[in-house]
Amino acid sequence: MLKVNNLNVYYGGIHALKDINIEVNEGEIVTLIGANGAGKTSTLRAISGLTPYKTGEIFFKDKAIKNIQPHKLVGSGIGHVPEGRKIFANLSVKENLELGAYLRNDKDGIKKDYEMIYDKFPRLKERMSQLSGTLSGGEQQMLAIGRALMNRPKLLLLDEPSMGLAPIVVKNIFDTIQEINKGGTTILLVEQNAHMALSIANRAYVLETGNVVLSGSADALLKDEKVRSAYLGE
């Protein structure tokens, strides 16, 4: 579904991504792990068109997507839940979800998807009319995921969904990520909680200073001594 070939991203004179190669097959959960500044967020932002890349190619469903505007990539089936959630704080929960469905005009389908989101996240239904900026961090994360799902993405990019959340909320978010995947959405997950990420992923890539230094099945990386000492605190 997604193929990233020899991707290079620069921020001024800083070479942030260095010949990154990543593949995500349909139906998988693939995770990118690594320390802060390793290039994980830059990779997701390049895929969704938010960060330009100097050289390399990104293919989504066998089509090159360089220089395609972000909103057109959303229309083609790429959803992005950004780091820090980026909800519209001055709009209600319902209005945020409406914006997620902005490119759609199938009213019956949209109505069903509201119910699907409220079924997954009952707290959002309770707070449907509440201003999003007044939600807790966990509720805002649920809303950010729900907003992305309202466009029925084929590929969902998730950037640090557990950041700043209590352990019980993190477990709920990860259970929901698995549910979304079982429902047919392919997922590329960036996550600092490497143990949680590897426990639900099919495959993983380890990034260090803009390079992919290790890749393989999530099970294999969970058992890898270097990964265990560097990222799992073991």
XYZ file of C-alpha atoms in Angstrom:
234
model
C 0.000 0.000 0.000
C 2.859 2.384 0.846
C 6.430 2.390 -0.425
C 9.034 4.985 0.592
C 12.200 4.855 -1.524
C 15.473 6.657 -0.694
C 13.671 9.566 0.986
C 15.753 12.632 1.898
C 14.363 15.560 3.885
C 16.274 18.711 4.795
C 15.408 21.540 7.172
C 17.723 24.265 5.938
C 21.201 22.775 6.311
C 20.023 19.911 8.538
C 19.736 16.544 6.776
C 16.775 15.114 8.742
C 16.010 11.952 6.723
C 18.779 10.087 4.919
C 17.754 7.640 2.193
C 14.837 6.226 4.188
C 13.270 3.042 2.776
C 9.987 1.797 4.262
C 7.170 -0.454 3.074
C 3.696 -0.947 4.509
C 1.550 -3.759 3.151
C -2.224 -3.640 3.080
C -3.751 -4.720 6.385
C -0.582 -4.326 8.442
C 0.304 -2.301 11.499
C 3.869 -1.078 10.968
C 5.609 0.986 13.638
C 8.529 3.398 13.541
C 10.472 3.576 16.792
C 13.457 5.661 17.814
C 14.593 8.470 20.075
C 13.397 12.077 19.812
C 14.855 13.677 16.683
C 15.333 10.337 14.913
C 13.116 11.401 11.986
C 9.887 9.568 12.778
C 7.552 12.586 12.597
C 9.354 13.927 9.516
C 8.680 10.606 7.772
C 4.944 10.798 8.469
C 4.779 14.467 7.470
C 6.538 13.710 4.160
C 4.057 10.896 3.436
C 1.037 13.144 4.085
C 2.449 16.036 2.040
C 3.079 18.386 4.961
C 6.880 18.365 4.659
C 8.527 18.604 1.219
C 11.300 16.148 0.421
C 14.331 16.876 -1.698
C 14.927 13.485 -3.280
C 13.347 10.061 -3.193
C 9.900 8.755 -4.021
C 6.781 7.871 -2.063
C 4.234 5.542 -3.660
C 0.711 5.119 -2.294
C -1.182 2.252 -3.917
C 1.502 2.196 -6.669
C 1.063 5.882 -7.501
C 3.866 8.420 -6.943
C 2.563 11.170 -4.660
C 5.340 13.766 -4.741
C 4.051 17.367 -4.892
C 0.432 16.315 -4.364
C -1.286 18.723 -1.969
C -2.101 17.359 1.519
C -5.882 17.707 1.149
C -5.750 15.721 -2.103
C -3.799 12.983 -0.330
C -6.536 12.916 2.313
C -9.047 12.501 -0.514
C -7.026 9.596 -1.930
C -7.181 7.727 1.390
C -4.322 8.876 3.652
C -5.386 9.952 7.142
C -2.963 11.623 9.566
C -3.370 11.982 13.331
C -0.584 14.466 14.088
C 1.692 14.659 17.088
C 0.067 16.834 19.742
C -3.413 15.982 18.378
C -4.023 19.404 16.717
C -7.758 19.412 17.313
C -9.713 22.623 16.702
C -10.009 23.751 20.329
C -12.638 26.448 19.712
C -14.993 24.040 17.913
C -17.217 21.384 19.473
C -16.507 17.653 19.335
C -19.218 17.234 16.675
C -17.805 20.105 14.579
C -14.315 18.559 14.673
C -15.769 15.279 13.420
C -17.713 17.136 10.709
C -14.454 18.633 9.462
C -13.013 15.113 9.233
C -15.776 14.301 6.731
C -15.341 17.579 4.806
C -14.464 15.867 1.506
C -17.447 13.500 1.640
C -21.031 14.052 0.501
C -22.608 10.652 1.294
C -24.911 11.778 4.095
C -26.050 8.287 5.109
C -22.468 7.007 5.233
C -21.362 10.024 7.281
C -24.208 9.427 9.732
C -23.159 5.784 10.133
C -19.571 6.844 10.729
C -20.604 9.262 13.490
C -22.247 6.306 15.206
C -19.152 4.165 14.609
C -16.932 6.845 16.234
C -19.317 7.268 19.173
C -19.431 3.485 19.563
C -15.622 3.312 19.709
C -15.341 6.399 21.920
C -18.472 6.733 24.117
C -16.873 9.691 25.945
C -17.044 11.691 22.707
C -20.783 11.054 22.437
C -21.239 12.330 26.001
C -19.284 15.472 25.077
C -20.635 15.964 21.563
C -21.534 19.641 22.101
C -18.571 20.484 24.336
C -15.737 22.716 23.119
C -12.843 20.440 22.223
C -10.289 22.574 24.046
C -11.985 21.683 27.354
C -11.529 17.908 26.879
C -8.922 15.898 28.761
C -5.768 14.825 26.905
C -7.108 11.306 26.396
C -10.425 12.588 25.070
C -8.611 14.946 22.684
C -6.590 11.989 21.371
C -9.798 10.021 20.835
C -11.224 13.006 18.956
C -8.116 13.359 16.771
C -8.355 9.677 15.821
C -12.111 9.927 15.283
C -11.711 13.005 13.078
C -9.228 11.139 10.856
C -11.510 8.077 10.661
C -14.413 10.222 9.428
C -12.741 10.328 6.021
C -12.558 6.502 5.889
C -8.789 6.364 5.289
C -7.180 3.331 3.675
C -3.908 4.211 5.446
C -3.873 5.870 8.871
C -0.707 7.635 10.056
C -0.622 7.892 13.852
C 2.005 10.130 15.449
C 2.653 9.554 19.183
C -0.918 8.642 20.171
C 0.104 7.803 23.766
C 2.050 11.013 24.454
C 1.226 12.545 27.839
C -1.591 10.099 28.624
C -2.202 8.024 31.759
C -1.390 4.276 31.429
C -5.051 3.179 31.518
C -5.903 5.644 28.725
C -2.894 4.442 26.717
C -4.175 0.867 26.911
C -7.607 1.978 25.664
C -6.049 3.909 22.768
C -3.926 0.920 21.729
C -6.914 -1.442 21.960
C -8.777 0.951 19.656
C -5.845 1.066 17.198
C -6.015 -2.727 16.944
C -9.802 -2.571 16.418
C -9.381 0.007 13.639
C -6.819 -2.242 11.970
C -9.054 -5.306 12.249
C -11.785 -3.223 10.601
C -9.620 -2.984 7.471
C -7.500 0.160 7.945
C -3.749 -0.156 7.394
C -1.720 1.686 10.045
C 1.708 3.320 10.179
C 2.391 4.122 13.827
C 5.038 6.403 15.335
C 5.322 5.789 19.054
C 7.817 6.456 21.840
C 6.308 3.683 23.943
C 8.259 1.095 21.956
C 7.055 -1.862 23.993
C 3.376 -1.069 23.383
C 4.000 -0.318 19.714
C 5.901 -3.551 19.088
C 3.287 -5.561 20.993
C 0.558 -4.658 18.455
C 2.591 -4.235 15.238
C 3.331 -6.761 12.500
C 6.633 -5.171 11.538
C 8.846 -2.327 12.704
C 11.633 0.011 11.637
C 14.140 1.526 14.049
C 15.279 5.060 13.158
C 18.421 6.752 14.461
C 19.453 10.274 13.378
C 17.503 10.057 10.134
C 18.580 6.522 9.176
C 16.771 3.189 9.281
C 19.227 1.119 11.326
C 17.110 -1.982 11.908
C 13.918 -3.510 10.568
C 12.044 -6.770 10.873
C 9.056 -8.438 12.445
C 7.842 -6.789 15.642
C 8.356 -10.078 17.523
C 11.982 -10.287 16.391
C 12.702 -6.691 17.405
C 11.084 -7.238 20.807
C 13.666 -9.986 21.377
C 16.618 -8.074 19.894
C 19.149 -7.220 22.598
C 20.071 -3.826 21.099
C 16.405 -2.814 20.863
C 15.710 -4.058 24.374
C 18.549 -2.069 25.903
C 18.097 1.117 23.828
C 14.304 1.406 23.637
C 12.677 -0.984 26.092
C 14.765 -0.085 29.136
C 15.900 -3.681 29.657
